[in-house]
Short mmCIF file of C-alpha atoms in Angstrom, two decimals:
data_model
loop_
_atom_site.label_atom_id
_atom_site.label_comp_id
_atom_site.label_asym_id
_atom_site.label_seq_id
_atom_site.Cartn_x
_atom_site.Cartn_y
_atom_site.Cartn_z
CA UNK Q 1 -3.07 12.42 39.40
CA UNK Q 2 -2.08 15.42 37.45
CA UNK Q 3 0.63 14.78 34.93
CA UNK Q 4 2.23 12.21 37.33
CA UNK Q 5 1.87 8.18 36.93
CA UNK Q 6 3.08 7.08 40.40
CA UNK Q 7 2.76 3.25 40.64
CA UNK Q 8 1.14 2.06 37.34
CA UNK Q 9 1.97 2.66 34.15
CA UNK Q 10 -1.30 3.28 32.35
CA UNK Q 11 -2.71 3.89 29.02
CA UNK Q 12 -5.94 5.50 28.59
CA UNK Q 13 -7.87 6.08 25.41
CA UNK Q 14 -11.16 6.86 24.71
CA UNK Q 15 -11.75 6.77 28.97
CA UNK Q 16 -15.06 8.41 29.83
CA UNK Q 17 -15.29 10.44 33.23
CA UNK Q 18 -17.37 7.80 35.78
CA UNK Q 19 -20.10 6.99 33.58
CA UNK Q 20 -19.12 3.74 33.04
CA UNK Q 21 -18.82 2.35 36.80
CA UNK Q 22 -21.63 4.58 38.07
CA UNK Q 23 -24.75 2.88 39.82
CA UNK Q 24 -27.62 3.95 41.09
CA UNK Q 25 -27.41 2.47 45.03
CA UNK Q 26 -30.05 -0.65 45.07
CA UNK Q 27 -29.27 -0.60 49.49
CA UNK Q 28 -28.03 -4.04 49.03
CA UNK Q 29 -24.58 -5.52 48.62
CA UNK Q 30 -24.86 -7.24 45.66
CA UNK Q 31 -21.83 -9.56 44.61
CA UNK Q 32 -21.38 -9.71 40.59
CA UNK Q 33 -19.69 -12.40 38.93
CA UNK Q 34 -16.74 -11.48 37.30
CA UNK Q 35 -15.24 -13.05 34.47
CA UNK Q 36 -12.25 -11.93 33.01
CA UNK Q 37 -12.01 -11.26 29.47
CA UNK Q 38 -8.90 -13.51 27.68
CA UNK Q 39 -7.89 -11.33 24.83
CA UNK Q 40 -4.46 -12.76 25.50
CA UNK Q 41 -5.79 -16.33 24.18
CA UNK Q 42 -7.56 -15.17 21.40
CA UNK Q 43 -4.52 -12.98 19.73
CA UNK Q 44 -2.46 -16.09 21.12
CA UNK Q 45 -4.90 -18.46 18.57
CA UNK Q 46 -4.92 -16.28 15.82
CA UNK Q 47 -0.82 -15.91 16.03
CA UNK Q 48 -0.67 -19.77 16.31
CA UNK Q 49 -2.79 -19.72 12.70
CA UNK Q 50 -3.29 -16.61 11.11
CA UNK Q 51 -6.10 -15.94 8.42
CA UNK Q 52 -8.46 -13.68 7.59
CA UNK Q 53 -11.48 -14.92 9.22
CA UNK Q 54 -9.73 -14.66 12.87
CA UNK Q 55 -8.69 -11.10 11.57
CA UNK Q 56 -12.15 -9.83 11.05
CA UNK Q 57 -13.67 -12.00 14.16
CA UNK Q 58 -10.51 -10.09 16.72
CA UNK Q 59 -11.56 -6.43 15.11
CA UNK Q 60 -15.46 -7.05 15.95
CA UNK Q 61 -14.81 -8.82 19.21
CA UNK Q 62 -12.54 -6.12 20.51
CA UNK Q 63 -13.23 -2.93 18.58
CA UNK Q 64 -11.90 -0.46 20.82
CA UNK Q 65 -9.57 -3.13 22.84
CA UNK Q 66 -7.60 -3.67 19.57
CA UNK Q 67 -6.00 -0.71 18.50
CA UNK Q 68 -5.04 0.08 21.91
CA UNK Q 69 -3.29 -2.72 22.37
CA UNK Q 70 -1.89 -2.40 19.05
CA UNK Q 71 -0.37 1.11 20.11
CA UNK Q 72 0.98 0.12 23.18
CA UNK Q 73 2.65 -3.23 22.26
CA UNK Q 74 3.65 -2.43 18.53
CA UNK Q 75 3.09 1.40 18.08
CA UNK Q 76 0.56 0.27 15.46
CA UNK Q 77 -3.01 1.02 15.52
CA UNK Q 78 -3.26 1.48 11.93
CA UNK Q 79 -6.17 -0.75 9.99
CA UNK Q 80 -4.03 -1.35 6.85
CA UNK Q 81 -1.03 -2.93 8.28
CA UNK Q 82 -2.13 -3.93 12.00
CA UNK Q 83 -2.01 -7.48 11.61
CA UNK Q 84 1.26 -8.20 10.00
CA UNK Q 85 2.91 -5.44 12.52
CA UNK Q 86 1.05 -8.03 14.77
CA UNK Q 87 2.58 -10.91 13.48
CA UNK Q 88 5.99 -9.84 12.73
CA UNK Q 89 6.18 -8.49 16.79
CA UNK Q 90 5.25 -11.87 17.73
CA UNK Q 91 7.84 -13.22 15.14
CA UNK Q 92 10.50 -13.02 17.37
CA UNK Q 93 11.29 -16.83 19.70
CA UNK Q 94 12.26 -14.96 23.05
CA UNK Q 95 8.89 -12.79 23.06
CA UNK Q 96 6.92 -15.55 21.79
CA UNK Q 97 8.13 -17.85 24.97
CA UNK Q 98 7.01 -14.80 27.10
CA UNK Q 99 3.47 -15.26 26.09
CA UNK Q 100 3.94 -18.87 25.93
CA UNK Q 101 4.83 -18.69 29.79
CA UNK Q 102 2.05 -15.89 30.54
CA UNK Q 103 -0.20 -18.34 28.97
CA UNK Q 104 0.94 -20.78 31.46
CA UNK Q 105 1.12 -19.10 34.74
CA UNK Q 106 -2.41 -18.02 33.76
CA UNK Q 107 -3.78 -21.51 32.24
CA UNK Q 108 -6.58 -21.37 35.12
CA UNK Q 109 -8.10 -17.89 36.36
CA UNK Q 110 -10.84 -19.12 38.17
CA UNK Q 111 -9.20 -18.01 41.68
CA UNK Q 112 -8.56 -14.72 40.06
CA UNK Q 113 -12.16 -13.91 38.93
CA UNK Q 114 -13.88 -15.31 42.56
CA UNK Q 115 -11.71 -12.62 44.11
CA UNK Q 116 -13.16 -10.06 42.36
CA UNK Q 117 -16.61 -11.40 42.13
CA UNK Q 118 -16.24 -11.31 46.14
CA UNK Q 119 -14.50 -7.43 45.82
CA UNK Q 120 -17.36 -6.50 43.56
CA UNK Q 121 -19.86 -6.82 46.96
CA UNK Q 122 -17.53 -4.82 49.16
CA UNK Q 123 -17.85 -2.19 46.91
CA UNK Q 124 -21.30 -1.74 46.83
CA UNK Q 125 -20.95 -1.57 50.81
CA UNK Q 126 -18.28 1.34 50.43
CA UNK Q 127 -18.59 2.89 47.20
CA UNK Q 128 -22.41 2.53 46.64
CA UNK Q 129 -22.59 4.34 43.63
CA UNK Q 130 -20.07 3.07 41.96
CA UNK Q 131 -19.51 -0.55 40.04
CA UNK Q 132 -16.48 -2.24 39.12
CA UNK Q 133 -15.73 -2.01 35.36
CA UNK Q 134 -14.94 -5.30 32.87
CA UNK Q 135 -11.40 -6.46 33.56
CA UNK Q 136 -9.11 -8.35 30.33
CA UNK Q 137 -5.61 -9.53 29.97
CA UNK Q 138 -3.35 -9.06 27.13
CA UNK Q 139 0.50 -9.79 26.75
CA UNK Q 140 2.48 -6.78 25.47
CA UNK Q 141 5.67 -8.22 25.54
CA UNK Q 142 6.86 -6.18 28.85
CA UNK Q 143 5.31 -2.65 27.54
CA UNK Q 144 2.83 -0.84 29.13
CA UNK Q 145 1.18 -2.40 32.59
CA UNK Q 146 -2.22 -1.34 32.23
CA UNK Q 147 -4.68 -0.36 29.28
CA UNK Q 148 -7.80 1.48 30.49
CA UNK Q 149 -10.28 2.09 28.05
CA UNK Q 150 -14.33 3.13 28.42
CA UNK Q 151 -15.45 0.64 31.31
CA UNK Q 152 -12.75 -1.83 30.00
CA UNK Q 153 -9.19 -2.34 31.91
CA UNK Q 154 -6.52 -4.82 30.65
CA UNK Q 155 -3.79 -6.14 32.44
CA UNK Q 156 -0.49 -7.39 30.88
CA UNK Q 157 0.07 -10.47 32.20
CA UNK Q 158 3.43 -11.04 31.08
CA UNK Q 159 4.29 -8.72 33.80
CA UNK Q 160 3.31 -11.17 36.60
CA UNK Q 161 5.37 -13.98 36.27
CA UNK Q 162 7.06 -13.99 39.46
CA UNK Q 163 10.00 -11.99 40.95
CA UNK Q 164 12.70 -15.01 39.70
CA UNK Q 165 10.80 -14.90 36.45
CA UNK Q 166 14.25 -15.10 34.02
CA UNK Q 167 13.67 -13.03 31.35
CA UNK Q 168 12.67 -9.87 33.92
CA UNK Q 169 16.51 -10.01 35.07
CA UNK Q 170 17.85 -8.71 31.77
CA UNK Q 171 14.78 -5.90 32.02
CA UNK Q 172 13.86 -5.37 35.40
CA UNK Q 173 15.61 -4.61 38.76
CA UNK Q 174 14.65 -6.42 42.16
CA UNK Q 175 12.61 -3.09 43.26
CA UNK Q 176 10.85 -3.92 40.78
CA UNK Q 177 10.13 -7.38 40.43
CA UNK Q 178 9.29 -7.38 43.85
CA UNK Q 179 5.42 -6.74 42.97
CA UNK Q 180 6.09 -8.58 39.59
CA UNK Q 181 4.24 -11.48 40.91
CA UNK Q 182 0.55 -13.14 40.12
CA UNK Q 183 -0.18 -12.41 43.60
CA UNK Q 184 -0.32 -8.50 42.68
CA UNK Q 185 -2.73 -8.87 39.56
CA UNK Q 186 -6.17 -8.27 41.66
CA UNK Q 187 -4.59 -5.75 43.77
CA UNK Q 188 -3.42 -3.94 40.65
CA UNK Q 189 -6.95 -4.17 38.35
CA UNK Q 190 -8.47 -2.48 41.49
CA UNK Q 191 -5.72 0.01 41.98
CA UNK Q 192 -5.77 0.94 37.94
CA UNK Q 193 -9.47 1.63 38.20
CA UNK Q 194 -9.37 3.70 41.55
CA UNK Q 195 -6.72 5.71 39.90
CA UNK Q 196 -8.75 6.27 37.06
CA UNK Q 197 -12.48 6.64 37.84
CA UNK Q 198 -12.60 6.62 42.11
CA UNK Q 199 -9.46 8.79 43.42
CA UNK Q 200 -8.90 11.73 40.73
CA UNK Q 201 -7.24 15.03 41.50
CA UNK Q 202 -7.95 17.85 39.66
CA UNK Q 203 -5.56 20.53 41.80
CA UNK Q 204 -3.48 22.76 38.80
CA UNK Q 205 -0.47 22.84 40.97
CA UNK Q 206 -0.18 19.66 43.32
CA UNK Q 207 1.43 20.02 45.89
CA UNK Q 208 4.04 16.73 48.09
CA UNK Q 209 0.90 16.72 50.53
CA UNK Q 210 -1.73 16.69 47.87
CA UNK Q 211 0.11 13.45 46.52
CA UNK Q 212 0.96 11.66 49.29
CA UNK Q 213 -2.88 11.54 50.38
CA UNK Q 214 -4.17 10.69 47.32
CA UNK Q 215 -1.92 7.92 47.40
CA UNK Q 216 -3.12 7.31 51.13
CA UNK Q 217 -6.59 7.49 49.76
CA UNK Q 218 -5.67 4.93 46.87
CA UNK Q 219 -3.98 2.51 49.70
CA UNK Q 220 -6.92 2.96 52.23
CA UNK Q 221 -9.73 1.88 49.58
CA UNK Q 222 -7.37 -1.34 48.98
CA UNK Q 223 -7.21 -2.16 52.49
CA UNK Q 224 -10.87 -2.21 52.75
CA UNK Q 225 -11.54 -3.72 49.33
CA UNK Q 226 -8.59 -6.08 50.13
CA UNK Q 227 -9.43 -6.94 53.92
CA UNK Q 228 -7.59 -10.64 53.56
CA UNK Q 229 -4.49 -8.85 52.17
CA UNK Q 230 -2.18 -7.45 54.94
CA UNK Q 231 -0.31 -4.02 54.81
CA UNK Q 232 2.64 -5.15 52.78
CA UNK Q 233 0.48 -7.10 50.49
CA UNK Q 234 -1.24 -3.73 50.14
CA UNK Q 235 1.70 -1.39 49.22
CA UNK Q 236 4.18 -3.88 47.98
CA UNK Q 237 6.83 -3.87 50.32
CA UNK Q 238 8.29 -6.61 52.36
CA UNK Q 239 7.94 -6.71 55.95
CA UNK Q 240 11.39 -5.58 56.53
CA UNK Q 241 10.76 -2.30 54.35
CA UNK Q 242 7.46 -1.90 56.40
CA UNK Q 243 9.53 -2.07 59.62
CA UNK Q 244 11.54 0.62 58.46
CA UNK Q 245 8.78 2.71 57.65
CA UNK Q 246 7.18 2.42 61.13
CA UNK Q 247 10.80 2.82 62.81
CA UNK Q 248 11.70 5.76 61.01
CA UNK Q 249 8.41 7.41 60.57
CA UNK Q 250 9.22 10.56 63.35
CA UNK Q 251 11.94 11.09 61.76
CA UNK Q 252 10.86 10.64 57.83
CA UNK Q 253 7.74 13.35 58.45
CA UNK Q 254 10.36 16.07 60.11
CA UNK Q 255 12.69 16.08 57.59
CA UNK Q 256 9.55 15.90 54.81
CA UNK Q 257 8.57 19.22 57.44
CA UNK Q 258 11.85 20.94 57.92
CA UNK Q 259 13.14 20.88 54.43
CA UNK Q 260 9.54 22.69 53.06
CA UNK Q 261 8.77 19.80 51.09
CA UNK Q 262 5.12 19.16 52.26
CA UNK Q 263 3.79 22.09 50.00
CA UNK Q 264 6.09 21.69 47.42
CA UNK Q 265 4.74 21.82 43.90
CA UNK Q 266 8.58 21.16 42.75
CA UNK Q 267 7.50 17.73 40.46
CA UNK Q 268 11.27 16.33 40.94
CA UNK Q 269 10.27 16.53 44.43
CA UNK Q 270 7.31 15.14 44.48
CA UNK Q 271 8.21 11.84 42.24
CA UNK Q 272 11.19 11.15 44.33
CA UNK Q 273 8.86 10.70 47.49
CA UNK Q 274 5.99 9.13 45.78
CA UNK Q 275 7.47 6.81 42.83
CA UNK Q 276 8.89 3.57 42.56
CA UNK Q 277 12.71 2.82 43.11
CA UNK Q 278 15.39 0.62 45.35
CA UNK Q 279 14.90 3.55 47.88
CA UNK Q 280 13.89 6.59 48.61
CA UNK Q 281 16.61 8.92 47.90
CA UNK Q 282 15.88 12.37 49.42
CA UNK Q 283 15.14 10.23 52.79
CA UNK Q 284 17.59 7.61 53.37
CA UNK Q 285 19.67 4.81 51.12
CA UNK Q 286 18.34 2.37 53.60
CA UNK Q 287 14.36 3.67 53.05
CA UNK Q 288 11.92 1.69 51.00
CA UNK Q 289 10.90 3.73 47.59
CA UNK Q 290 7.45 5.33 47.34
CA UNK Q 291 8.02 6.36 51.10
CA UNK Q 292 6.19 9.21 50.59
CA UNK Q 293 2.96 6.89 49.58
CA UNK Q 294 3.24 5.11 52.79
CA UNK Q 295 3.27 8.31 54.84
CA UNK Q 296 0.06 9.27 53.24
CA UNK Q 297 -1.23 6.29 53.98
CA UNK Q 298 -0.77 6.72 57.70
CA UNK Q 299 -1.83 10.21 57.07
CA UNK Q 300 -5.45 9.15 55.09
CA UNK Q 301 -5.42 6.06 58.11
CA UNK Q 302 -5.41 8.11 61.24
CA UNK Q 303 -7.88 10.37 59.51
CA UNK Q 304 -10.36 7.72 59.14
CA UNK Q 305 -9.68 6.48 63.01
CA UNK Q 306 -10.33 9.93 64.40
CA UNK Q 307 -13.46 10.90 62.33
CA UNK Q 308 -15.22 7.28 61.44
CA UNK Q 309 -15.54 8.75 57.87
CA UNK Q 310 -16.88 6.71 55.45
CA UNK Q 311 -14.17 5.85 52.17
CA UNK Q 312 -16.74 8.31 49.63
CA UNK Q 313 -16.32 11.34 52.16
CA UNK Q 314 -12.36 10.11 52.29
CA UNK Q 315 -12.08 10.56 48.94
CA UNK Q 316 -13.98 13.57 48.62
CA UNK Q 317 -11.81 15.01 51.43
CA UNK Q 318 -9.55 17.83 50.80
CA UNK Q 319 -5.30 16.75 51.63
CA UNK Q 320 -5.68 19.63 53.46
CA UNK Q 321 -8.72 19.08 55.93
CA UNK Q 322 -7.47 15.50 56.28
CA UNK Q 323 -3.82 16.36 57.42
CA UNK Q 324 -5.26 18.95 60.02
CA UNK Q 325 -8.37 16.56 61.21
CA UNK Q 326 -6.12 13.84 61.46
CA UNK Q 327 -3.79 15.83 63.53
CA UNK Q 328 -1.14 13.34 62.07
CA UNK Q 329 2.39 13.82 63.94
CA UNK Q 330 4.48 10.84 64.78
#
């Protein structure tokens, strides 16, 4: 989404277009298993007993994995002094507890990785000619969420450790520890790489309506890869913020109407309806934040009811056509 990050907070290095989850459609729904790869445990073992061996074993295992991490957790990415930035990051007792507990509250992925072996099936039934990419974890010590690179995308665990998680109260506010919770991590993998490979906007000057439905779009491929999850499992809210959203959601897309906001290309605009916070401000102190992503998932929703379009021709979709197909007025 064009110079925007809305719900993740992503990295991306070295990311090539779609060729790396692009399939050629075999006309069966083939379910891949997934295993997740634990870079977090093997820079966990090397920290625990540093030497050179482990050194040159972590740059050949994870060539291009490495140095990515090692710019978003350290700044670092240089060869010559990588591993003792490394080591002295890691030095410090608070962040090494952090990964200690990470290490915990991920011990045993296996629930994690059945998930998205079953996800992998649903999307060759809605996205046939695409494949999901290899999924890692890493601990960054509460830096960036999400590292995508090639057909690679890491996850920073230590950002999952549940809303009363200790540490995140110094760091974090309750909007956002609210999806701060294991529960979130195969929602999130999924959401990183239909951000980054499925649901990509190339409009030069986006416009509040262009957003919100590729947000809807982002939500509506969830749903569907997601079918166990429910709706605020989906977007993150609790059900009292969802109950808000439906009561208030004449009222929400006049104002969004009457004020000129839909075609908007004002960016201060557009992040205060579509990113994270205790509320939305330009709606209401007592709305949920990111109200504008929940509209656009009605939006994308009723669009999909009315025409029995398929998530590919969704996504291919113009905001446009899809707000006046769906006919979309509360």
């Amino acid at each position: 989404m064009k110079n925007i990050v809305y719900l993740l907070t992503f990295i991306i290095l070295s990311f090539i277009g779609c060729s790396g989850t692009t399939k050629k459609n075999s006309g069966l729904s083939q379910q891949e298993k997934v295993t997740i790869i634990r870079f977090d445990k093997d820079v966990y073992n090397y920290l625990q007993q540093p030497d050179a061996v482990k050194e040159s074993g972590l740059k050949e295992k994870y060539p291009l994995l490495l140095p990515a991490f090692g710019r978003i957790a350290m700044d670092n990415s240089d060869p010559a002094t990588f591993f003792p930035a490394l080591r002295d990051y890691f030095s410090h007792p608070a962040l090494m507890q952090i990964y200690k507990d990470a290490l915990t509250t991920f011990d045993n992925i296996s629930a994690y990785e059945k998930e998205l072996s079953n996800i992998s099936s649903l999307v060759s039934q809605n996205l046939p000619e695409k494949k999901l990419p290899a999924f890692a974890m890493h601990v960054s010590g509460f830096r960036e969420n999400t590292i995508i690179i090639n057909n690679l995308i890491s996850i920073s665990i230590d950002k999952y450790l549940g809303y009363n998680y200790t540490a995140y109260k110094e760091f974090f506010q309750p909007f956002e520890r609210q999806q701060m919770q294991p529960e979130y991590l195969v929602r999130d993998y999924l959401k990183a790489w239909l951000m980054s490979d499925v649901v990509k906007s190339d409009v030069e000057d986006q416009t509040l309506l262009f957003a919100m439905v590729d947000e809807g779009k982002i939500l509506y491929a969830l749903s569907l890869l997601l079918p166990e999850k429910n709706a605020e499992e989906i977007i993150g809210y609790t059900k009292a913020q969802t109950d808000w959203c439906k009561q208030n959601e004449k009222s929400t897309w006049q104002s969004i109407v009457k004020q000129n906001y839909l075609y908007s290309t004002d960016h201060m605009i557009i992040t205060r309806f579509i990113n994270d916070g205790a509320f939305t401000a330009i709606v209401s102190k007592d709305s949920p934040g990111r109200i504008g992503t929940w509209i656009g998932w009605q939006i994308v929703e009723q669009y999909a009811k009315k025409k029995g379009a398929s998530l590919q021709n969704i996504i291919d979709t113009d905001a446009l056509i899809i707000l006046k197909e769906a006919k979309y007025n509360p």
